[in-house]
Amino acid sequence: MQHDMIYMDNNATTRTDPRVVEAMLPWFTEKYGNAHSRNHAFGWEAEEAVETARASVAKAIGAEAREIIFTSGATESNNLAIKGVAEFLADKGNHLITSTIEHKCVSDSMKALERSGRQVTFIGVDREGRIDLAALEAAITDKTILISIMAANNEIGTVQDLAAIGKLCKSRGVLFHTDAAQLVGKQPIDVEALGIDLLSMSAHKIYGPKGVGALYIRRAKPRVRLVAQIDGGGQERGLRSGTLNVTGIVGFGKALEIAVAEMPNERARLRSLRDRFLTRIRERLDHIHLNGSLENRIEGNLNISFAFVEGESLLMSLKEVAVSSGSACTSSTLEPSHVMRAIGVGEELAHTSIRFGIGRFNTEAEVDRVVDMLADKVSRLREMSPLYEMVKDGVDLQSVKWSPH
Ligand SMILES: *Cc1c(COP(=O)(O)O)cnc(C)c1O
């Protein structure tokens, strides 16, 4: 592994915080009980640790401990929330609503439901990636049972108006699920204040371990019920069977405690790093486009398109920096991402977009190094671009009539 590489892909995953690892270690080798073992102290201490973590997770989102179900991550939580509610409320309605910019585990859960006969409406977003609230309201019918809209987008960082969506859902008697994998632990979120009925989380996006997450399921006003998607030993009140990942859960709890405690300072620090990045890159390069919203955005995310360079060449030339082009999940294909398409970024610019995920362990010096490298590489690539030459010479590309070849 090249340790001189700069990791700036914190929307894909994060380094586990050493304080989290330290909290987890005893639960591998000394306190290795099954939290479900009722007959001895190994089981009891494991159960106690799980309940402590459950309380931390609940507190972080303004919920009660018994409203939290531990899962293997946000993918599983999203599947359970969407498919579980659709199955439980099958007699009440067959219509669900989501957005066009969701993570694949939400949109593909919705598509699976479509294949089994449900109707799904995909609501579009504006240029900043925010939900069209009027379209959302207009899409609700008396058969609508669930609206699933992500809290913050993983590609462009856009934060939705959750309060407005929650209010709309409440007034129409529709359950509101949000995939908050990118928001929890980064910005305050309160399920009561925002009228959220189900909320998905993941530990590894917030400096916790991979393979653990949770689903919040409201217990009152209204009491949300759903059908388990994994059957077995009946753990987690029968909603998620399987031996609890005690070490992972302990790590998740610790990660959230740290994130919440450090949130105000960390938000300010990330914002200043992000602003420094943007200001400096704009000083060095023209024709760059920030994708998404500057205002309604998680602080660490920057998604920038560099006109007049070839996306693949740019990524190749930036091999000392770990970043993503488009979405991590679809980066093996050359299709522009569904999010870029949804916010109306043209094919050309979408191909040159890079996501910089600035996180807890990034420094000002790293930001400066990345900006230097980036400015250097983009300028060099543009030297080879005839289009960029023409623009520099004042040619309006829109007015050029290209001859067919
Ligand atoms: C990472 C991510 C997921 C998937 O979470 P896992 O815990 O890796 O399954 C889902 N939604 C969003 C918005 C994400 O960023």
CSV table of C-alpha atoms and ligand atoms in Angstrom, one decimal:
chain,number,residue,atom,x,y,z
A,1,MET,CA,0.0,0.0,0.0
A,2,GLN,CA,1.3,3.4,-0.9
A,3,HIS,CA,1.2,5.3,2.4
A,4,ASP,CA,2.1,8.6,0.7
A,5,MET,CA,-1.3,8.5,-1.1
A,6,ILE,CA,-3.8,11.0,0.0
A,7,TYR,CA,-7.2,9.5,0.9
A,8,MET,CA,-10.0,11.9,-0.2
A,9,ASP,CA,-12.8,9.5,-0.8
A,10,ASN,CA,-14.6,9.8,2.6
A,11,ASN,CA,-18.1,9.6,1.0
A,12,ALA,CA,-17.2,6.0,-0.1
A,13,THR,CA,-15.9,4.9,3.2
A,14,THR,CA,-13.7,6.2,6.1
A,15,ARG,CA,-10.8,5.1,8.0
A,16,THR,CA,-11.9,3.6,11.3
A,17,ASP,CA,-11.0,6.0,14.0
A,18,PRO,CA,-8.3,4.5,16.3
A,19,ARG,CA,-10.5,5.4,19.3
A,20,VAL,CA,-13.2,3.2,17.8
A,21,VAL,CA,-10.8,0.3,17.2
A,22,GLU,CA,-9.6,0.6,20.8
A,23,ALA,CA,-13.2,0.4,22.1
A,24,MET,CA,-13.9,-2.7,19.9
A,25,LEU,CA,-10.8,-4.7,20.7
A,26,PRO,CA,-11.9,-6.3,24.0
A,27,TRP,CA,-15.0,-7.6,22.4
A,28,PHE,CA,-13.0,-9.8,20.1
A,29,THR,CA,-10.7,-11.6,22.5
A,30,GLU,CA,-11.9,-11.2,26.1
A,31,LYS,CA,-15.6,-10.4,26.0
A,32,TYR,CA,-16.7,-12.6,23.1
A,33,GLY,CA,-20.1,-13.7,24.3
A,34,ASN,CA,-23.2,-14.0,22.2
A,35,ALA,CA,-25.5,-11.1,23.2
A,36,HIS,CA,-28.3,-13.5,23.0
A,37,SER,CA,-26.9,-16.1,25.5
A,38,ARG,CA,-29.0,-15.7,28.6
A,39,ASN,CA,-27.3,-18.3,30.8
A,40,HIS,CA,-23.9,-16.8,31.6
A,41,ALA,CA,-22.0,-13.6,32.2
A,42,PHE,CA,-20.3,-13.7,28.7
A,43,GLY,CA,-23.8,-13.2,27.2
A,44,TRP,CA,-24.9,-10.6,29.8
A,45,GLU,CA,-21.9,-8.4,29.3
A,46,ALA,CA,-22.2,-8.6,25.5
A,47,GLU,CA,-25.9,-7.7,25.8
A,48,GLU,CA,-25.1,-4.8,28.0
A,49,ALA,CA,-22.6,-3.5,25.5
A,50,VAL,CA,-25.1,-3.8,22.7
A,51,GLU,CA,-27.7,-1.9,24.7
A,52,THR,CA,-25.2,0.9,25.6
A,53,ALA,CA,-24.5,1.3,21.9
A,54,ARG,CA,-28.2,1.2,21.0
A,55,ALA,CA,-28.7,4.1,23.5
A,56,SER,CA,-25.9,6.1,21.8
A,57,VAL,CA,-27.3,5.5,18.3
A,58,ALA,CA,-30.8,6.4,19.5
A,59,LYS,CA,-29.6,9.6,21.2
A,60,ALA,CA,-27.7,10.7,18.1
A,61,ILE,CA,-31.0,11.0,16.1
A,62,GLY,CA,-33.4,11.9,18.9
A,63,ALA,CA,-35.0,8.5,19.1
A,64,GLU,CA,-35.5,5.9,21.9
A,65,ALA,CA,-33.2,2.9,22.2
A,66,ARG,CA,-36.0,0.4,21.5
A,67,GLU,CA,-36.6,2.1,18.2
A,68,ILE,CA,-33.2,1.0,16.9
A,69,ILE,CA,-32.6,-2.3,15.1
A,70,PHE,CA,-29.0,-3.2,14.3
A,71,THR,CA,-28.2,-4.4,10.8
A,72,SER,CA,-25.2,-5.1,8.5
A,73,GLY,CA,-25.3,-1.5,7.2
A,74,ALA,CA,-27.4,1.0,5.3
A,75,THR,CA,-28.0,-1.4,2.4
A,76,GLU,CA,-29.7,-3.9,4.6
A,77,SER,CA,-31.5,-1.2,6.5
A,78,ASN,CA,-32.9,0.3,3.3
A,79,ASN,CA,-34.0,-3.1,2.0
A,80,LEU,CA,-35.7,-3.9,5.3
A,81,ALA,CA,-37.4,-0.5,5.6
A,82,ILE,CA,-38.7,-0.4,2.0
A,83,LYS,CA,-39.6,-4.1,1.4
A,84,GLY,CA,-40.7,-4.7,5.0
A,85,VAL,CA,-43.2,-1.8,5.0
A,86,ALA,CA,-44.4,-2.6,1.5
A,87,GLU,CA,-45.1,-6.2,2.6
A,88,PHE,CA,-46.8,-5.2,5.8
A,89,LEU,CA,-49.0,-2.6,4.2
A,90,ALA,CA,-49.8,-4.6,1.1
A,91,ASP,CA,-53.5,-4.5,1.9
A,92,LYS,CA,-53.4,-0.7,2.5
A,93,GLY,CA,-51.7,0.3,-0.7
A,94,ASN,CA,-49.4,-0.6,-3.5
A,95,HIS,CA,-47.8,2.8,-4.3
A,96,LEU,CA,-44.4,4.0,-3.2
A,97,ILE,CA,-42.5,7.2,-4.0
A,98,THR,CA,-38.8,7.8,-4.1
A,99,SER,CA,-36.3,10.1,-5.9
A,100,THR,CA,-34.2,9.8,-9.0
A,101,ILE,CA,-31.0,10.3,-7.1
A,102,GLU,CA,-31.1,7.6,-4.5
A,103,HIS,CA,-28.4,5.1,-3.7
A,104,LYS,CA,-28.7,1.9,-5.7
A,105,CYS,CA,-29.9,-0.1,-2.7
A,106,VAL,CA,-33.0,2.1,-2.4
A,107,SER,CA,-33.7,2.4,-6.1
A,108,ASP,CA,-33.1,-1.3,-6.7
A,109,SER,CA,-35.3,-2.2,-3.8
A,110,MET,CA,-38.0,-0.1,-5.4
A,111,LYS,CA,-37.4,-1.8,-8.7
A,112,ALA,CA,-37.7,-5.2,-7.1
A,113,LEU,CA,-41.1,-4.1,-5.7
A,114,GLU,CA,-42.2,-2.9,-9.1
A,115,ARG,CA,-41.4,-6.4,-10.5
A,116,SER,CA,-43.7,-7.8,-7.8
A,117,GLY,CA,-46.6,-5.6,-8.9
A,118,ARG,CA,-46.2,-2.4,-6.9
A,119,GLN,CA,-46.2,1.0,-8.4
A,120,VAL,CA,-43.3,3.3,-7.8
A,121,THR,CA,-43.0,7.0,-8.7
A,122,PHE,CA,-39.5,8.5,-9.1
A,123,ILE,CA,-39.5,12.2,-8.3
A,124,GLY,CA,-37.0,14.4,-10.0
A,125,VAL,CA,-34.7,17.0,-8.5
A,126,ASP,CA,-33.6,20.5,-9.4
A,127,ARG,CA,-30.1,21.5,-10.6
A,128,GLU,CA,-28.8,21.5,-7.1
A,129,GLY,CA,-30.2,18.0,-6.4
A,130,ARG,CA,-33.1,19.0,-4.3
A,131,ILE,CA,-36.5,17.3,-4.5
A,132,ASP,CA,-39.3,19.0,-6.3
A,133,LEU,CA,-41.7,19.3,-3.4
A,134,ALA,CA,-44.7,20.2,-5.6
A,135,ALA,CA,-44.1,17.1,-7.7
A,136,LEU,CA,-43.7,15.0,-4.6
A,137,GLU,CA,-47.0,16.3,-3.2
A,138,ALA,CA,-48.8,15.8,-6.5
A,139,ALA,CA,-47.6,12.2,-6.7
A,140,ILE,CA,-49.2,11.1,-3.5
A,141,THR,CA,-52.4,9.1,-3.9
A,142,ASP,CA,-54.7,7.2,-1.5
A,143,LYS,CA,-52.7,4.1,-2.3
A,144,THR,CA,-49.3,5.6,-1.3
A,145,ILE,CA,-47.8,3.9,1.7
A,146,LEU,CA,-44.2,5.0,1.8
A,147,ILE,CA,-42.0,7.9,0.7
A,148,SER,CA,-38.3,7.2,0.7
A,149,ILE,CA,-36.0,10.2,0.1
A,150,MET,CA,-32.4,10.3,1.1
A,151,ALA,CA,-31.2,12.8,3.7
A,152,ALA,CA,-27.9,13.6,1.9
A,153,ASN,CA,-26.7,12.4,-1.4
A,154,ASN,CA,-23.5,10.4,-1.6
A,155,GLU,CA,-22.3,11.8,-4.9
A,156,ILE,CA,-23.0,15.5,-4.7
A,157,GLY,CA,-23.6,15.9,-1.0
A,158,THR,CA,-27.0,17.7,-1.4
A,159,VAL,CA,-29.0,17.8,1.8
A,160,GLN,CA,-32.8,17.6,1.4
A,161,ASP,CA,-35.4,19.7,3.1
A,162,LEU,CA,-36.3,16.8,5.4
A,163,ALA,CA,-38.6,19.0,7.6
A,164,ALA,CA,-40.8,19.9,4.6
A,165,ILE,CA,-40.9,16.3,3.4
A,166,GLY,CA,-41.7,15.0,6.9
A,167,LYS,CA,-44.5,17.5,7.2
A,168,LEU,CA,-46.0,16.6,3.9
A,169,CYS,CA,-45.9,12.9,4.7
A,170,LYS,CA,-47.5,13.5,8.1
A,171,SER,CA,-50.3,15.6,6.6
A,172,ARG,CA,-51.1,12.9,4.0
A,173,GLY,CA,-50.7,9.9,6.4
A,174,VAL,CA,-47.8,8.4,4.4
A,175,LEU,CA,-44.8,6.9,6.1
A,176,PHE,CA,-41.5,8.7,5.6
A,177,HIS,CA,-38.2,6.7,5.3
A,178,THR,CA,-34.9,8.4,4.8
A,179,ASP,CA,-31.5,6.9,3.9
A,180,ALA,CA,-29.4,9.0,6.2
A,181,ALA,CA,-26.1,7.2,5.7
A,182,GLN,CA,-24.4,10.4,4.6
A,183,LEU,CA,-26.0,12.7,7.1
A,184,VAL,CA,-26.0,11.0,10.5
A,185,GLY,CA,-22.9,12.0,12.5
A,186,LYS,CA,-22.1,14.9,10.1
A,187,GLN,CA,-25.1,17.2,10.7
A,188,PRO,CA,-27.7,17.3,13.4
A,189,ILE,CA,-30.8,15.2,12.6
A,190,ASP,CA,-33.8,14.6,14.8
A,191,VAL,CA,-36.5,12.1,13.9
A,192,GLU,CA,-39.1,13.8,16.1
A,193,ALA,CA,-38.6,17.4,14.8
A,194,LEU,CA,-38.4,16.2,11.2
A,195,GLY,CA,-41.3,13.8,11.2
A,196,ILE,CA,-39.2,10.8,10.1
A,197,ASP,CA,-40.7,7.3,10.6
A,198,LEU,CA,-37.8,5.2,9.4
A,199,LEU,CA,-34.1,6.1,9.1
A,200,SER,CA,-31.1,4.1,7.8
A,201,MET,CA,-27.6,4.5,9.0
A,202,SER,CA,-24.2,3.0,8.4
A,203,ALA,CA,-21.1,3.0,10.7
A,204,HIS,CA,-18.4,3.0,8.0
A,205,LYS,CA,-19.3,6.4,6.7
A,206,ILE,CA,-18.6,8.0,10.0
A,207,TYR,CA,-15.3,6.4,11.1
A,208,GLY,CA,-16.8,3.2,12.4
A,209,PRO,CA,-16.3,-0.3,11.1
A,210,LYS,CA,-17.7,-1.7,7.9
A,211,GLY,CA,-20.5,-4.2,7.9
A,212,VAL,CA,-22.7,-2.6,10.6
A,213,GLY,CA,-25.5,-0.1,10.6
A,214,ALA,CA,-29.0,0.4,12.0
A,215,LEU,CA,-32.6,1.1,11.1
A,216,TYR,CA,-34.7,3.5,13.2
A,217,ILE,CA,-38.3,2.4,13.3
A,218,ARG,CA,-40.8,4.8,14.9
A,219,ARG,CA,-42.8,3.2,17.8
A,220,ALA,CA,-45.5,5.8,18.3
A,221,LYS,CA,-47.4,8.4,16.4
A,222,PRO,CA,-47.6,6.3,14.3
A,223,ARG,CA,-46.3,2.9,15.3
A,224,VAL,CA,-44.5,1.7,12.2
A,225,ARG,CA,-44.7,-2.0,11.5
A,226,LEU,CA,-42.9,-4.1,9.0
A,227,VAL,CA,-42.2,-7.6,7.9
A,228,ALA,CA,-38.7,-9.1,8.6
A,229,GLN,CA,-36.6,-9.8,5.6
A,230,ILE,CA,-34.2,-12.2,7.4
A,231,ASP,CA,-35.8,-15.1,9.3
A,232,GLY,CA,-34.1,-17.1,12.0
A,233,GLY,CA,-33.4,-16.8,15.7
A,234,GLY,CA,-35.6,-13.8,16.3
A,235,GLN,CA,-33.0,-11.4,17.4
A,236,GLU,CA,-33.8,-7.6,17.3
A,237,ARG,CA,-37.4,-8.2,18.3
A,238,GLY,CA,-37.8,-10.6,15.4
A,239,LEU,CA,-37.1,-8.0,12.8
A,240,ARG,CA,-33.5,-9.0,12.1
A,241,SER,CA,-32.4,-12.5,12.9
A,242,GLY,CA,-28.8,-13.4,13.1
A,243,THR,CA,-26.2,-13.3,15.9
A,244,LEU,CA,-25.5,-9.7,16.7
A,245,ASN,CA,-22.2,-8.2,15.5
A,246,VAL,CA,-21.2,-7.2,19.0
A,247,THR,CA,-17.8,-5.8,18.2
A,248,GLY,CA,-19.2,-3.9,15.2
A,249,ILE,CA,-22.1,-2.6,17.2
A,250,VAL,CA,-19.8,-1.4,20.0
A,251,GLY,CA,-17.7,0.4,17.3
A,252,PHE,CA,-20.7,1.9,15.7
A,253,GLY,CA,-21.9,3.3,19.1
A,254,LYS,CA,-18.4,4.7,19.8
A,255,ALA,CA,-18.1,6.2,16.4
A,256,LEU,CA,-21.4,8.0,16.7
A,257,GLU,CA,-20.6,9.3,20.2
A,258,ILE,CA,-17.4,10.8,18.8
A,259,ALA,CA,-19.1,12.2,15.8
A,260,VAL,CA,-21.8,13.9,17.8
A,261,ALA,CA,-19.4,15.3,20.4
A,262,GLU,CA,-17.1,16.7,17.8
A,263,MET,CA,-19.7,17.8,15.3
A,264,PRO,CA,-19.7,21.6,15.7
A,265,ASN,CA,-16.0,21.9,15.5
A,266,GLU,CA,-15.6,19.3,12.8
A,267,ARG,CA,-18.3,20.9,10.6
A,268,ALA,CA,-16.5,24.2,10.9
A,269,ARG,CA,-13.1,22.7,10.1
A,270,LEU,CA,-14.4,20.7,7.1
A,271,ARG,CA,-16.2,23.8,5.8
A,272,SER,CA,-13.0,25.8,6.0
A,273,LEU,CA,-11.0,23.0,4.2
A,274,ARG,CA,-13.7,22.8,1.5
A,275,ASP,CA,-13.8,26.6,1.0
A,276,ARG,CA,-10.0,26.6,0.8
A,277,PHE,CA,-10.1,23.9,-1.8
A,278,LEU,CA,-12.7,25.7,-3.9
A,279,THR,CA,-11.1,29.1,-3.6
A,280,ARG,CA,-7.7,27.8,-4.5
A,281,ILE,CA,-8.8,25.7,-7.4
A,282,ARG,CA,-10.8,28.5,-8.8
A,283,GLU,CA,-7.8,30.8,-8.6
A,284,ARG,CA,-5.8,28.3,-10.6
A,285,LEU,CA,-8.3,27.1,-13.2
A,286,ASP,CA,-11.2,28.4,-15.2
A,287,HIS,CA,-14.2,26.5,-16.6
A,288,ILE,CA,-14.8,24.4,-13.5
A,289,HIS,CA,-18.3,23.6,-12.3
A,290,LEU,CA,-19.4,22.7,-8.8
A,291,ASN,CA,-22.1,20.1,-8.9
A,292,GLY,CA,-24.8,20.3,-6.3
A,293,SER,CA,-25.6,23.0,-3.8
A,294,LEU,CA,-23.1,25.0,-1.8
A,295,GLU,CA,-25.6,25.9,0.8
A,296,ASN,CA,-27.5,22.7,1.4
A,297,ARG,CA,-24.6,20.3,1.4
A,298,ILE,CA,-22.7,18.1,3.8
A,299,GLU,CA,-19.5,20.0,4.5
A,300,GLY,CA,-16.9,17.4,3.4
A,301,ASN,CA,-18.2,16.8,-0.1
A,302,LEU,CA,-17.0,18.6,-3.2
A,303,ASN,CA,-18.1,17.3,-6.6
A,304,ILE,CA,-16.4,19.3,-9.4
A,305,SER,CA,-16.5,19.0,-13.2
A,306,PHE,CA,-13.5,20.1,-15.2
A,307,ALA,CA,-14.5,21.1,-18.7
A,308,PHE,CA,-12.2,20.3,-21.6
A,309,VAL,CA,-10.4,17.3,-20.0
A,310,GLU,CA,-11.1,13.7,-20.5
A,311,GLY,CA,-12.4,12.2,-17.2
A,312,GLU,CA,-10.5,9.0,-17.4
A,313,SER,CA,-7.3,10.7,-18.2
A,314,LEU,CA,-7.8,13.1,-15.3
A,315,LEU,CA,-8.4,10.3,-12.8
A,316,MET,CA,-5.4,8.4,-14.2
A,317,SER,CA,-3.2,11.4,-13.8
A,318,LEU,CA,-4.3,11.9,-10.2
A,319,LYS,CA,-3.2,8.5,-9.0
A,320,GLU,CA,-1.6,9.8,-5.8
A,321,VAL,CA,-5.0,10.8,-4.6
A,322,ALA,CA,-7.9,8.4,-3.8
A,323,VAL,CA,-11.0,10.0,-5.2
A,324,SER,CA,-14.1,8.9,-7.1
A,325,SER,CA,-15.5,9.7,-10.4
A,326,GLY,CA,-19.3,9.5,-10.4
A,327,SER,CA,-20.6,7.0,-7.9
A,328,ALA,CA,-18.3,4.4,-6.4
A,329,CYS,CA,-20.8,1.7,-7.3
A,330,THR,CA,-21.0,2.5,-11.0
A,331,SER,CA,-17.5,3.7,-11.7
A,332,SER,CA,-16.7,0.5,-13.6
A,333,THR,CA,-19.1,1.6,-16.3
A,334,LEU,CA,-18.5,4.7,-18.5
A,335,GLU,CA,-22.1,5.8,-18.2
A,336,PRO,CA,-22.5,9.2,-16.6
A,337,SER,CA,-24.0,8.6,-13.1
A,338,HIS,CA,-27.8,8.7,-12.6
A,339,VAL,CA,-27.3,11.6,-10.2
A,340,MET,CA,-25.4,13.8,-12.8
A,341,ARG,CA,-28.1,13.0,-15.2
A,342,ALA,CA,-30.9,13.9,-12.7
A,343,ILE,CA,-29.4,17.3,-12.0
A,344,GLY,CA,-29.0,18.0,-15.7
A,345,VAL,CA,-25.3,18.0,-16.0
A,346,GLY,CA,-24.5,17.3,-19.7
A,347,GLU,CA,-22.8,14.1,-20.8
A,348,GLU,CA,-19.4,15.8,-21.4
A,349,LEU,CA,-19.2,17.5,-18.0
A,350,ALA,CA,-20.6,14.5,-16.2
A,351,HIS,CA,-17.6,12.5,-17.5
A,352,THR,CA,-15.2,14.9,-16.0
A,353,SER,CA,-16.7,15.1,-12.6
A,354,ILE,CA,-14.7,14.1,-9.6
A,355,ARG,CA,-15.9,13.6,-6.0
A,356,PHE,CA,-13.6,14.8,-3.3
A,357,GLY,CA,-14.7,13.5,0.1
A,358,ILE,CA,-12.8,15.5,2.7
A,359,GLY,CA,-12.9,13.9,6.1
A,360,ARG,CA,-11.7,13.8,9.7
A,361,PHE,CA,-8.2,12.8,8.9
A,362,ASN,CA,-7.5,15.2,6.0
A,363,THR,CA,-5.3,18.2,6.7
A,364,GLU,CA,-4.9,21.6,5.2
A,365,ALA,CA,-1.5,20.5,3.8
A,366,GLU,CA,-3.3,17.6,2.0
A,367,VAL,CA,-5.9,20.0,0.6
A,368,ASP,CA,-3.1,22.2,-0.7
A,369,ARG,CA,-1.3,19.3,-2.3
A,370,VAL,CA,-4.4,18.0,-4.0
A,371,VAL,CA,-5.2,21.4,-5.4
A,372,ASP,CA,-1.6,21.8,-6.7
A,373,MET,CA,-1.7,18.4,-8.4
A,374,LEU,CA,-5.1,19.0,-9.8
A,375,ALA,CA,-4.4,22.4,-11.2
A,376,ASP,CA,-1.2,21.1,-12.7
A,377,LYS,CA,-2.8,18.0,-14.3
A,378,VAL,CA,-5.9,19.7,-15.6
A,379,SER,CA,-3.8,22.5,-17.2
A,380,ARG,CA,-1.6,19.9,-18.9
A,381,LEU,CA,-4.5,17.9,-20.2
A,382,ARG,CA,-6.1,21.1,-21.5
A,383,GLU,CA,-3.0,22.0,-23.4
A,384,MET,CA,-3.9,19.0,-25.5
A,385,SER,CA,-7.5,20.0,-26.0
A,386,PRO,CA,-8.2,21.8,-29.3
A,387,LEU,CA,-11.6,22.8,-27.9
A,388,TYR,CA,-10.0,24.5,-25.0
A,389,GLU,CA,-7.6,26.4,-27.4
A,390,MET,CA,-10.6,27.6,-29.3
A,391,VAL,CA,-12.4,28.8,-26.2
A,392,LYS,CA,-9.2,30.6,-25.0
A,393,ASP,CA,-9.1,32.3,-28.4
A,394,GLY,CA,-12.6,33.6,-27.8
A,395,VAL,CA,-14.6,31.2,-30.0
A,396,ASP,CA,-18.1,30.6,-28.9
A,397,LEU,CA,-18.4,26.8,-29.1
A,398,GLN,CA,-22.2,27.0,-29.3
A,399,SER,CA,-21.9,29.0,-32.5
A,400,VAL,CA,-19.5,26.6,-34.2
A,401,LYS,CA,-21.0,24.5,-37.0
A,402,TRP,CA,-19.2,21.2,-37.0
A,403,SER,CA,-18.7,19.6,-40.4
A,404,PRO,CA,-19.7,16.0,-40.5
A,405,HIS,CA,-16.8,13.6,-40.9
B,1,LIG,C1,-22.7,4.0,1.7
B,1,LIG,C2,-24.2,4.3,1.5
B,1,LIG,C3,-25.1,3.3,1.5
B,1,LIG,C4,-24.7,1.8,1.7
B,1,LIG,O1,-24.3,1.6,3.1
B,1,LIG,P1,-23.6,0.3,3.5
B,1,LIG,O2,-23.5,0.4,5.0
B,1,LIG,O3,-22.2,0.3,2.8
B,1,LIG,O4,-24.4,-0.8,3.0
B,1,LIG,C5,-26.4,3.6,1.3
B,1,LIG,N1,-26.8,4.9,1.1
B,1,LIG,C6,-26.0,5.9,1.1
B,1,LIG,C7,-26.5,7.3,0.8
B,1,LIG,C8,-24.6,5.6,1.2
B,1,LIG,O5,-23.7,6.6,1.2
